[in-house]
Coordinates of C-alpha atoms in Angstrom, one line a residue:
Chain A
X1 CA -6.2 35.1 30.7
X2 CA -6.3 31.5 29.6
X3 CA -3.2 30.6 31.6
X4 CA -4.6 32.4 34.6
X5 CA -7.7 30.3 34.4
X6 CA -5.6 27.1 34.0
X7 CA -3.7 28.0 37.2
X8 CA -6.9 28.1 39.1
X9 CA -7.7 24.6 38.1
X10 CA -4.9 22.2 39.2
X11 CA -6.5 19.2 37.5
X12 CA -4.5 17.8 34.5
X13 CA -5.6 19.1 31.1
X14 CA -7.6 16.6 29.1
X15 CA -5.7 17.3 26.0
X16 CA -2.4 16.9 27.8
X17 CA -3.4 13.4 28.9
X18 CA -4.6 12.6 25.4
X19 CA -1.3 13.8 24.0
X20 CA 0.7 11.8 26.5
X21 CA -1.3 8.7 25.7
X22 CA -0.8 9.2 22.0
X23 CA 2.9 9.8 22.5
X24 CA 3.1 6.5 24.5
X25 CA 1.3 4.6 21.7
X26 CA 3.7 6.0 19.2
X27 CA 6.7 5.1 21.4
X28 CA 5.5 1.6 21.8
X29 CA 5.1 1.2 18.0
X30 CA 8.6 2.6 17.2
X31 CA 10.8 -0.6 17.1
X32 CA 8.6 -2.9 15.0
X33 CA 7.3 -0.2 12.6
X34 CA 10.8 1.0 12.0
X35 CA 12.1 -2.5 11.5
X36 CA 9.5 -3.0 8.7
X37 CA 10.3 0.4 7.2
X38 CA 14.1 0.0 7.2
X39 CA 14.0 -3.5 5.7
X40 CA 11.3 -2.4 3.2
X41 CA 13.5 0.5 1.9
X42 CA 16.5 -1.9 1.6
X43 CA 14.3 -4.3 -0.5
X44 CA 13.0 -1.3 -2.5
X45 CA 16.6 -0.4 -3.5
X46 CA 17.5 -4.0 -4.4
X47 CA 14.2 -4.6 -6.2
X48 CA 14.6 -1.3 -8.2
X49 CA 18.1 -2.3 -9.2
X50 CA 16.9 -5.8 -10.4
X51 CA 14.0 -4.1 -12.2
X52 CA 16.3 -1.7 -13.9
X53 CA 18.6 -4.5 -15.0
X54 CA 15.6 -6.4 -16.4
X55 CA 14.5 -3.3 -18.3
X56 CA 18.0 -2.9 -19.8
X57 CA 18.0 -6.5 -20.8
X58 CA 14.7 -6.0 -22.8
X59 CA 16.7 -3.7 -25.1
X60 CA 20.1 -5.3 -24.8
X61 CA 19.7 -9.0 -24.2
X62 CA 23.4 -9.7 -23.8
X63 CA 24.0 -7.1 -21.1
X64 CA 25.6 -8.8 -18.1
X65 CA 24.7 -12.3 -19.3
X66 CA 28.0 -13.9 -18.4
X67 CA 26.7 -15.3 -15.1
X68 CA 23.7 -17.5 -14.9
X69 CA 22.2 -15.6 -11.9
X70 CA 22.2 -12.4 -13.9
X71 CA 20.1 -13.8 -16.8
X72 CA 16.7 -12.2 -17.6
X73 CA 14.8 -15.4 -16.5
X74 CA 16.1 -15.0 -12.9
X75 CA 16.5 -11.2 -12.6
X76 CA 13.0 -10.4 -13.6
X77 CA 11.2 -12.7 -11.1
X78 CA 13.7 -11.6 -8.4
X79 CA 12.6 -8.0 -9.1
X80 CA 8.9 -8.9 -8.9
X81 CA 9.2 -10.8 -5.6
X82 CA 11.6 -8.5 -3.8
X83 CA 9.3 -5.6 -4.7
X84 CA 6.1 -7.4 -3.7
X85 CA 7.2 -9.2 -0.6
X86 CA 10.3 -7.2 0.4
X87 CA 9.2 -3.7 -0.2
X88 CA 5.4 -3.4 -0.6
X89 CA 4.4 -6.0 1.9
X90 CA 6.9 -4.9 4.5
X91 CA 6.0 -1.2 4.3
X92 CA 2.3 -2.1 4.2
X93 CA 2.7 -4.1 7.3
X94 CA 4.6 -1.3 9.0
X95 CA 1.9 1.3 8.1
X96 CA -0.8 -1.2 9.1
X97 CA 0.8 -1.8 12.5
X98 CA 1.0 2.0 13.2
X99 CA -2.5 2.7 12.0
X100 CA -3.9 -0.2 14.1
X101 CA -2.1 1.1 17.2
X102 CA -3.4 4.6 16.6
X103 CA -7.0 3.6 15.8
X104 CA -7.2 0.9 18.6
X105 CA -5.9 3.7 21.0
X106 CA -3.9 1.3 23.0
X107 CA -0.1 0.9 23.4
X108 CA 1.4 -1.9 21.5
X109 CA 1.0 -5.4 23.0
X110 CA 3.5 -8.2 22.3
X111 CA 6.1 -6.1 20.6
X112 CA 8.5 -9.1 20.6
X113 CA 6.0 -11.0 18.5
X114 CA 6.1 -8.4 15.8
X115 CA 9.9 -8.0 15.9
X116 CA 10.3 -11.8 15.6
X117 CA 7.8 -11.7 12.7
X118 CA 9.7 -8.9 11.0
X119 CA 13.0 -10.8 11.3
X120 CA 11.5 -14.1 10.0
X121 CA 9.7 -12.3 7.2
X122 CA 13.0 -10.8 6.0
X123 CA 14.8 -14.1 6.3
X124 CA 12.0 -15.6 4.1
X125 CA 12.3 -12.9 1.5
X126 CA 16.1 -13.2 1.4
X127 CA 16.0 -16.9 1.1
X128 CA 13.4 -16.8 -1.6
X129 CA 15.4 -14.2 -3.6
X130 CA 18.6 -16.2 -3.3
X131 CA 16.6 -19.3 -4.4
X132 CA 15.3 -17.5 -7.5
X133 CA 18.7 -16.1 -8.5
X134 CA 20.2 -19.6 -7.9
X135 CA 17.8 -21.0 -10.5
X136 CA 15.1 -22.5 -8.3
X137 CA 12.2 -20.2 -9.5
X138 CA 8.9 -21.9 -9.7
X139 CA 7.8 -20.0 -12.9
X140 CA 4.4 -19.1 -11.4
X141 CA 4.0 -15.3 -11.6
X142 CA 4.2 -13.6 -8.3
X143 CA 4.8 -16.9 -6.6
X144 CA 8.3 -17.6 -7.8
X145 CA 9.9 -18.1 -4.4
X146 CA 11.0 -21.8 -4.0
X147 CA 8.6 -24.0 -2.1
X148 CA 11.0 -24.2 0.9
X149 CA 10.9 -20.4 1.4
X150 CA 7.1 -19.9 1.4
X151 CA 6.5 -21.6 4.8
X152 CA 8.9 -19.1 6.4
X153 CA 6.9 -16.2 5.0
X154 CA 3.7 -17.8 6.2
X155 CA 4.9 -18.3 9.7
X156 CA 6.0 -14.7 9.9
X157 CA 2.7 -13.6 8.6
X158 CA 0.7 -15.8 11.0
X159 CA 2.4 -14.0 13.9
X160 CA 1.4 -10.6 12.4
X161 CA -2.2 -11.8 11.9
X162 CA -2.4 -13.1 15.5
X163 CA -1.1 -9.8 16.7
X164 CA -3.7 -7.9 14.7
X165 CA -6.5 -9.9 16.2
X166 CA -5.1 -9.4 19.7
X167 CA -4.8 -5.6 19.2
X168 CA -8.4 -5.4 17.9
X169 CA -9.6 -7.5 20.8
X170 CA -8.1 -5.1 23.4
X171 CA -8.9 -1.8 21.6
X172 CA -10.6 1.1 23.3
X173 CA -14.4 0.9 23.0
X174 CA -16.0 2.9 20.3
X175 CA -16.6 3.1 16.6
X176 CA -14.4 1.0 14.3
X177 CA -13.1 3.5 11.8
X178 CA -13.2 2.5 8.1
X179 CA -9.4 2.2 8.0
X180 CA -9.6 -0.5 10.7
X181 CA -12.1 -2.4 8.6
X182 CA -9.7 -2.3 5.6
X183 CA -6.7 -3.3 7.7
X184 CA -8.5 -6.2 9.5
X185 CA -9.8 -7.5 6.1
X186 CA -6.3 -7.2 4.6
X187 CA -4.8 -9.1 7.6
X188 CA -7.3 -11.9 7.1
X189 CA -7.4 -11.9 3.2
X190 CA -3.6 -12.2 2.6
X191 CA -3.0 -15.5 4.5
X192 CA -6.1 -16.9 2.9
X193 CA -4.8 -16.0 -0.6
X194 CA -1.2 -17.0 0.1
X195 CA -2.1 -20.3 1.7
X196 CA -4.6 -21.3 -0.9
X197 CA -2.3 -20.5 -3.8
X198 CA 0.5 -22.4 -2.2
X199 CA -1.6 -25.4 -1.4
X200 CA -3.1 -25.6 -4.9
X201 CA 0.0 -24.7 -6.9
X202 CA 2.9 -26.1 -4.8
X203 CA 2.0 -28.6 -2.1
X204 CA -0.8 -30.4 -3.8
X205 CA -0.5 -29.0 -7.4
X206 CA -3.6 -28.9 -9.6
X207 CA -3.2 -29.9 -13.2
X208 CA -3.6 -28.2 -16.6
X209 CA -5.4 -25.0 -17.2
X210 CA -6.6 -24.7 -13.6
X211 CA -3.0 -23.6 -12.8
X212 CA -3.6 -20.5 -14.8
X213 CA -6.9 -19.8 -13.0
X214 CA -5.4 -20.2 -9.5
X215 CA -2.4 -18.1 -10.6
X216 CA -4.4 -15.2 -11.8
X217 CA -6.9 -15.5 -8.9
X218 CA -3.9 -15.0 -6.6
X219 CA -2.0 -12.5 -8.7
X220 CA -5.0 -10.2 -9.1
X221 CA -6.3 -10.5 -5.5
X222 CA -2.9 -9.9 -3.9
X223 CA -3.2 -6.4 -5.4
X224 CA -6.8 -5.9 -4.7
X225 CA -7.3 -7.7 -1.4
X226 CA -3.9 -7.1 0.2
X227 CA -2.3 -3.9 -1.1
X228 CA -5.4 -2.0 -2.0
X229 CA -7.1 -2.2 1.5
X230 CA -3.8 -1.1 3.2
X231 CA -3.4 1.8 0.7
X232 CA -7.0 2.9 1.1
X233 CA -6.8 2.5 4.9
X234 CA -3.9 4.9 4.9
X235 CA -5.6 7.4 2.5
X236 CA -8.8 7.4 4.6
X237 CA -6.7 8.2 7.7
X238 CA -4.1 10.6 6.3
X239 CA -6.2 12.9 4.1
X240 CA -8.8 13.8 6.9
X241 CA -6.1 13.8 9.6
X242 CA -3.7 16.2 7.8
X243 CA -6.5 18.5 6.7
X244 CA -8.1 18.4 10.1
X245 CA -11.6 17.8 8.7
X246 CA -13.5 14.5 8.7
X247 CA -14.0 12.4 5.6
X248 CA -16.8 13.9 3.3
X249 CA -19.3 11.0 3.7
X250 CA -18.8 8.1 6.1
X251 CA -21.8 6.3 4.5
X252 CA -19.9 6.2 1.2
X253 CA -16.7 5.0 2.9
X254 CA -18.6 2.0 4.4
X255 CA -20.3 1.3 1.1
X256 CA -16.9 1.4 -0.6
X257 CA -15.4 -1.1 1.8
X258 CA -18.2 -3.7 1.7
X259 CA -18.6 -3.5 -2.1
X260 CA -14.9 -4.0 -2.5
X261 CA -15.2 -7.1 -0.2
X262 CA -18.1 -8.4 -2.3
X263 CA -16.8 -7.8 -5.8
X264 CA -13.0 -7.8 -5.9
X265 CA -12.2 -11.5 -5.4
X266 CA -14.1 -12.4 -8.6
X267 CA -12.0 -10.2 -10.8
X268 CA -8.9 -12.3 -11.6
X269 CA -10.4 -14.5 -14.2
X270 CA -10.8 -11.5 -16.6
X271 CA -7.2 -12.1 -17.4
X272 CA -8.1 -15.4 -19.0
X273 CA -10.8 -14.2 -21.5
X274 CA -10.5 -16.5 -24.5
X275 CA -8.8 -19.2 -22.5
X276 CA -9.9 -22.8 -22.0
X277 CA -12.3 -22.1 -19.1
X278 CA -16.0 -22.4 -18.5
X279 CA -17.9 -19.4 -19.9
X280 CA -19.7 -18.8 -16.6
X281 CA -16.3 -18.3 -14.9
X282 CA -15.1 -15.6 -17.3
X283 CA -18.5 -14.0 -17.5
X284 CA -18.9 -13.7 -13.7
X285 CA -15.4 -12.2 -13.5
X286 CA -16.2 -9.6 -16.3
X287 CA -19.4 -8.6 -14.5
X288 CA -17.7 -8.3 -11.1
X289 CA -14.9 -6.2 -12.7
X290 CA -17.5 -3.8 -14.1
X291 CA -19.2 -3.8 -10.6
X292 CA -15.9 -2.5 -9.2
X293 CA -17.0 0.9 -10.5
X294 CA -19.1 1.1 -7.3
X295 CA -16.4 1.0 -4.7
X296 CA -14.0 2.9 -6.9
X297 CA -16.4 5.8 -7.5
X298 CA -17.4 6.0 -3.8
X299 CA -13.7 6.3 -2.8
X300 CA -13.0 8.8 -5.5
X301 CA -16.0 11.0 -4.6
X302 CA -15.2 10.8 -0.9
X303 CA -11.5 11.7 -1.3
X304 CA -12.2 14.5 -3.8
X305 CA -15.0 16.0 -1.7
X306 CA -12.8 15.8 1.4
X307 CA -10.1 17.7 -0.4
X308 CA -12.4 20.2 -2.1
X309 CA -11.4 23.7 -1.1
X310 CA -8.2 22.5 0.4
X311 CA -6.1 21.6 -2.7
X312 CA -3.6 24.3 -1.8
X313 CA -2.4 22.0 1.0
X314 CA -0.8 19.9 -1.8
X315 CA 1.7 22.7 -2.4
X316 CA 3.3 22.2 1.0
X317 CA 2.4 19.0 2.7
X318 CA 4.6 16.0 1.7
X319 CA 2.1 13.6 3.2
X320 CA -0.9 14.9 1.3
X321 CA 1.0 15.4 -2.0
X322 CA 2.0 11.7 -2.1
X323 CA -1.2 10.4 -0.6
X324 CA -3.5 12.4 -2.9
X325 CA -1.6 11.4 -6.0
X326 CA -1.8 7.8 -4.9
X327 CA -5.6 8.1 -4.3
X328 CA -6.1 9.7 -7.6
X329 CA -4.1 7.0 -9.3
X330 CA -6.3 4.4 -7.5
X331 CA -9.3 5.8 -9.3
X332 CA -7.5 5.8 -12.7
X333 CA -6.0 2.3 -12.4
X334 CA -9.3 0.8 -11.2
X335 CA -11.2 2.4 -14.1
X336 CA -8.5 1.0 -16.4
X337 CA -8.8 -2.4 -14.8
X338 CA -12.6 -2.5 -15.3
X339 CA -12.3 -1.5 -18.9
X340 CA -9.6 -4.1 -19.5
X341 CA -12.1 -6.7 -18.5
X342 CA -14.3 -5.8 -21.5
X343 CA -13.6 -8.6 -24.1
X344 CA -13.1 -6.3 -27.1
X345 CA -10.4 -4.3 -25.4
X346 CA -8.9 -7.4 -23.6
X347 CA -8.4 -9.0 -27.0
X348 CA -5.9 -6.2 -27.8
X349 CA -4.2 -5.7 -24.5
X350 CA -3.8 -9.3 -23.4
X351 CA -0.2 -10.7 -23.8
X352 CA 1.2 -7.2 -24.2
X353 CA 3.1 -4.6 -22.2
X354 CA -0.2 -2.9 -21.6
X355 CA -0.9 -5.3 -18.7
X356 CA 2.6 -4.6 -17.3
X357 CA 1.8 -0.9 -17.3
X358 CA -1.5 -1.5 -15.5
X359 CA 0.3 -3.5 -12.8
X360 CA 3.0 -0.8 -12.3
X361 CA 0.3 1.9 -12.1
X362 CA -1.5 0.0 -9.4
X363 CA 1.5 -1.2 -7.3
X364 CA 3.6 2.0 -7.7
X365 CA 1.3 4.9 -8.7
X366 CA -1.3 4.0 -6.2
X367 CA 0.2 1.8 -3.5
X368 CA 3.8 2.9 -3.2
X369 CA 2.9 6.6 -3.5
X370 CA 0.3 6.2 -0.7
X371 CA 2.9 4.4 1.4
X372 CA 5.5 7.2 0.9
X373 CA 2.9 9.7 2.0
X374 CA 2.1 7.6 5.1
X375 CA 5.8 7.3 6.0
X376 CA 6.2 11.1 5.7
X377 CA 3.6 11.4 8.4
X378 CA 4.5 8.5 10.6
X379 CA 8.3 8.5 10.8
X380 CA 8.7 11.9 12.5
X381 CA 6.3 10.7 15.2
X382 CA 8.4 7.5 15.8
X383 CA 11.8 9.1 15.6
X384 CA 11.0 12.4 17.4
X385 CA 12.7 14.3 14.6
X386 CA 11.4 16.2 11.6
X387 CA 12.4 15.5 8.0
X388 CA 15.7 17.2 7.5
X389 CA 15.3 18.5 3.9
X390 CA 12.3 19.8 2.0
X391 CA 14.4 19.9 -1.1
X392 CA 15.1 16.2 -1.0
X393 CA 11.4 15.5 -0.5
X394 CA 10.6 17.6 -3.6
X395 CA 13.2 15.6 -5.6
X396 CA 11.8 12.4 -4.3
X397 CA 8.3 13.3 -5.3
X398 CA 9.1 14.7 -8.8
X399 CA 11.5 11.8 -9.7
X400 CA 9.0 9.1 -8.6
X401 CA 6.0 10.9 -10.1
X402 CA 7.6 11.6 -13.4
X403 CA 9.2 8.1 -13.4
X404 CA 6.0 6.2 -13.0
X405 CA 4.1 8.5 -15.4
X406 CA 6.7 7.9 -18.1
X407 CA 6.8 4.2 -17.4
X408 CA 3.0 3.9 -17.6
X409 CA 2.8 5.9 -20.8
X410 CA 5.5 3.9 -22.5
X411 CA 4.1 0.5 -21.5
X412 CA 0.5 1.4 -22.2
X413 CA 1.1 3.0 -25.6
X414 CA 3.7 0.4 -26.7
X415 CA 1.5 -2.4 -25.4
X416 CA -1.5 -1.2 -27.3
X417 CA 0.4 -0.9 -30.6
X418 CA 1.9 -4.3 -29.9
X419 CA -1.6 -5.7 -29.4
X420 CA -2.9 -4.2 -32.6
X421 CA 0.0 -5.8 -34.5
X422 CA -0.5 -9.2 -32.8
X423 CA -4.2 -9.2 -33.8
X424 CA -3.4 -8.4 -37.5
X425 CA -2.9 -11.7 -39.4
X426 CA -1.1 -9.7 -42.2
X427 CA 1.6 -8.7 -39.8
X428 CA 4.5 -11.0 -38.9
X429 CA 5.2 -11.7 -35.2
X430 CA 8.6 -10.0 -35.4
X431 CA 7.0 -6.8 -36.4
X432 CA 5.0 -6.8 -33.2
X433 CA 8.2 -7.2 -31.3
X434 CA 10.1 -4.5 -33.1
X435 CA 7.3 -1.9 -32.6
X436 CA 7.7 -2.0 -28.8
X437 CA 11.5 -1.6 -28.9
X438 CA 11.6 2.2 -28.6
X439 CA 9.0 2.1 -25.9
X440 CA 11.2 -0.3 -23.9
X441 CA 14.1 2.2 -24.1
X442 CA 11.8 4.8 -22.6
X443 CA 10.8 2.3 -19.9
X444 CA 14.5 1.9 -19.0
X445 CA 14.8 5.7 -18.7
X446 CA 11.8 5.7 -16.5
X447 CA 13.4 3.0 -14.4
X448 CA 16.5 5.2 -13.9
X449 CA 14.2 8.0 -12.6
X450 CA 12.6 5.7 -10.2
X451 CA 15.9 4.3 -9.0
X452 CA 17.1 7.9 -8.4
X453 CA 13.9 8.7 -6.5
X454 CA 14.5 5.7 -4.2
X455 CA 18.1 6.6 -3.6
X456 CA 17.1 10.1 -2.6
X457 CA 14.4 8.7 -0.2
X458 CA 16.8 6.2 1.3
X459 CA 19.4 8.9 2.0
X460 CA 16.7 11.1 3.5
X461 CA 15.5 8.2 5.6
X462 CA 19.0 7.5 6.9
X463 CA 19.5 11.2 7.7
X464 CA 16.2 11.0 9.6
X465 CA 17.2 8.0 11.7
X466 CA 20.5 9.7 12.5
X467 CA 18.6 12.9 13.4
X468 CA 20.8 14.8 10.9
X469 CA 20.4 18.6 10.5
X470 CA 19.0 21.3 12.7
X471 CA 16.2 20.6 15.1
X472 CA 12.9 21.9 13.7
X473 CA 9.8 22.9 15.6
X474 CA 7.3 22.3 12.9
X475 CA 6.8 20.0 9.9
X476 CA 9.1 20.1 7.0
X477 CA 6.9 21.6 4.4
X478 CA 7.4 21.8 0.6
X479 CA 6.6 25.5 0.5
X480 CA 5.6 28.1 3.0
X481 CA 1.8 27.9 3.5
X482 CA -0.4 30.9 4.1
X483 CA -1.0 29.6 7.7
X484 CA 1.6 30.3 10.4
X485 CA 2.8 26.6 10.7
X486 CA 5.9 27.2 8.7
X487 CA 8.8 24.8 9.2
X488 CA 11.7 26.8 10.7
X489 CA 14.8 25.5 12.4
X490 CA 14.7 26.0 16.2
X491 CA 16.8 28.8 17.4
Chain B
X1 CA -11.2 -36.2 -2.9
X2 CA -7.8 -34.6 -3.1
X3 CA -6.4 -33.3 0.3
X4 CA -5.6 -30.0 -1.3
X5 CA -9.2 -29.4 -2.4
X6 CA -10.5 -30.4 1.0
X7 CA -8.1 -27.9 2.6
X8 CA -9.3 -25.2 0.2
X9 CA -13.0 -25.9 0.9
X10 CA -12.3 -25.8 4.6
X11 CA -10.5 -22.5 4.2
X12 CA -13.2 -21.0 2.1
X13 CA -15.9 -22.0 4.6
X14 CA -13.8 -20.7 7.5
X15 CA -13.1 -17.4 5.9
X16 CA -16.5 -16.8 4.4
X17 CA -17.9 -17.7 7.7
X18 CA -15.6 -15.2 9.5
X19 CA -16.6 -12.5 7.0
X20 CA -20.3 -13.1 7.7
X21 CA -19.6 -13.2 11.4
X22 CA -17.8 -9.9 11.2
X23 CA -20.7 -8.3 9.3
X24 CA -23.2 -9.7 11.8
X25 CA -21.1 -8.5 14.7
X26 CA -20.7 -5.0 13.2
X27 CA -24.5 -4.8 12.8
X28 CA -25.2 -6.1 16.3
X29 CA -22.5 -3.8 17.8
X30 CA -24.1 -0.7 16.2
X31 CA -21.2 -0.1 13.9
X32 CA -23.6 0.9 11.1
X33 CA -25.5 3.4 13.3
X34 CA -24.6 7.0 13.9
X35 CA -22.3 7.1 11.0
X36 CA -22.4 10.9 10.9
X37 CA -20.2 11.2 13.9
X38 CA -18.1 8.1 13.2
X39 CA -15.9 9.9 10.8
X40 CA -14.5 12.1 13.6
X41 CA -13.1 9.3 15.7
X42 CA -9.6 9.8 14.3
X43 CA -9.5 13.2 16.0
X44 CA -8.5 13.6 19.6
X45 CA -8.5 16.4 22.2
X46 CA -5.0 17.3 21.0
X47 CA -5.3 16.3 17.4
X48 CA -8.5 18.2 16.7
X49 CA -10.6 19.0 13.7
X50 CA -10.1 22.3 11.9
X51 CA -6.4 22.2 12.6
X52 CA -3.8 20.4 10.5
X53 CA -1.9 17.7 12.4
X54 CA 1.1 17.3 10.2
X55 CA 3.4 18.4 12.8
X56 CA 6.3 17.4 15.0
X57 CA 5.0 15.5 18.0
X58 CA 7.4 16.9 20.6
X59 CA 6.2 20.4 19.6
X60 CA 2.6 19.3 20.0
X61 CA 3.4 17.7 23.4
X62 CA 5.1 20.8 24.6
X63 CA 2.4 23.1 23.4
X64 CA -0.3 21.0 25.1
X65 CA 1.7 20.7 28.3
X66 CA 2.4 24.5 28.4
X67 CA -1.2 25.2 27.6
X68 CA -0.1 27.2 24.7
X69 CA -2.4 25.7 22.1
X70 CA -0.7 25.5 18.8
X71 CA -1.5 23.1 16.1
X72 CA -1.6 19.5 17.2

């Protein structure tokens, strides 16, 4: 009956036009987004290998120490920077570009600008990594790339920022969705952070204890004002989109965004409690850290209430399984961060593996998991092919989830015990070192699990690009849902 | 005064100003009004509410083109 009525009306169907427009937007985004994804995965593999090597060296200091470039002092910062700028930033930019295209509802403008930015960005990361391994690290945490490499990254980023402004300027009229707010803010905040830190630490270096203040201001904010907004933008899009139901409370989502914008940038100084800084500086940071409960609780309530009654989707949707785990971890890591700002707890956890565990939970448990979820949704729409293996997705999920859980548990527990020993004047320093030794073995094992997860994902991604396997008519699901949208190979 | 500090202050003024300008623009443009319907802007005629959209785009395109419905 429906098709008969359609035949009586020769006008094109509205949904067909919308579908064609959406397909055109996805097509226009394909090359630059895939460039950032492919390079991001390559950096993820290298960064994981360097991280694993660093973890092994924590237990076996003489492992592969015959060459200068393989010593701990070079491998560890190379791991940090390849993961932050090579993997996390690249995949974040890729997801951000795709979301901006979708939410602005216009085909990509100036594709060449983004491709050039992607190439320059990767050249900058490669040059910086080689510089660190060659012994030119600047020994400023998260800013170890040599001074001559950072302008390259900044130029690349400037091109991306300009593109973001142009896309927003030419978007379709209508409401600016909360994910767009987060992305626009991230695109503006990162160059501010990066340029300021480079000016004050490298080009016109400040002196004395101010170096520590600027370093922690940058290190903390790059997580909270660069990676966090991109991760939340993705979660705010993916969860409602996959479920087919709007976010629980849009009021809360706006409150969450503006309160993050207001409070987060003050947080970094809580890492310097007890340090040689003005008391007001530390106090303001502690207060702002506790105020972070507001945006975190709003996001947690919103995501939970959006999912309520639909948790069975986690059984079979790869996108949701990764994204929801990432969103839940965001709540956990943010609560932990606020509690770490309380001086009595900070006195124990400071200078220990506990802080490393916190950073891994944020960058991996929250951000990386959210990005994996986004990629499971985005890539089929760019490649025009469905993920070839649900089994490999399951392996990817369980290896990465168990790997980060084990790593976080080992670092947190080991770090806490280490802190108790460090604070006990009756205990010798070497005892505080020996007590974390078994936890560092567990950390290495967790690193092996993560490395395996990344290899599985890389193979899956390559198969996807090569359109390997049988053509499927529906999404590759982890298990057969009750609904009829079951992934089956086309006959 | 040190050139770096001047640069930092200029950057702070610029970015704080742009954040305020963004907030003012959002208020003037009505971005804080009608928030109840705002959450549904991510859905389209072919990627609708009440249907999951985690699906292969070609299948959705074909379904829409053929008028067969299906999940978009």
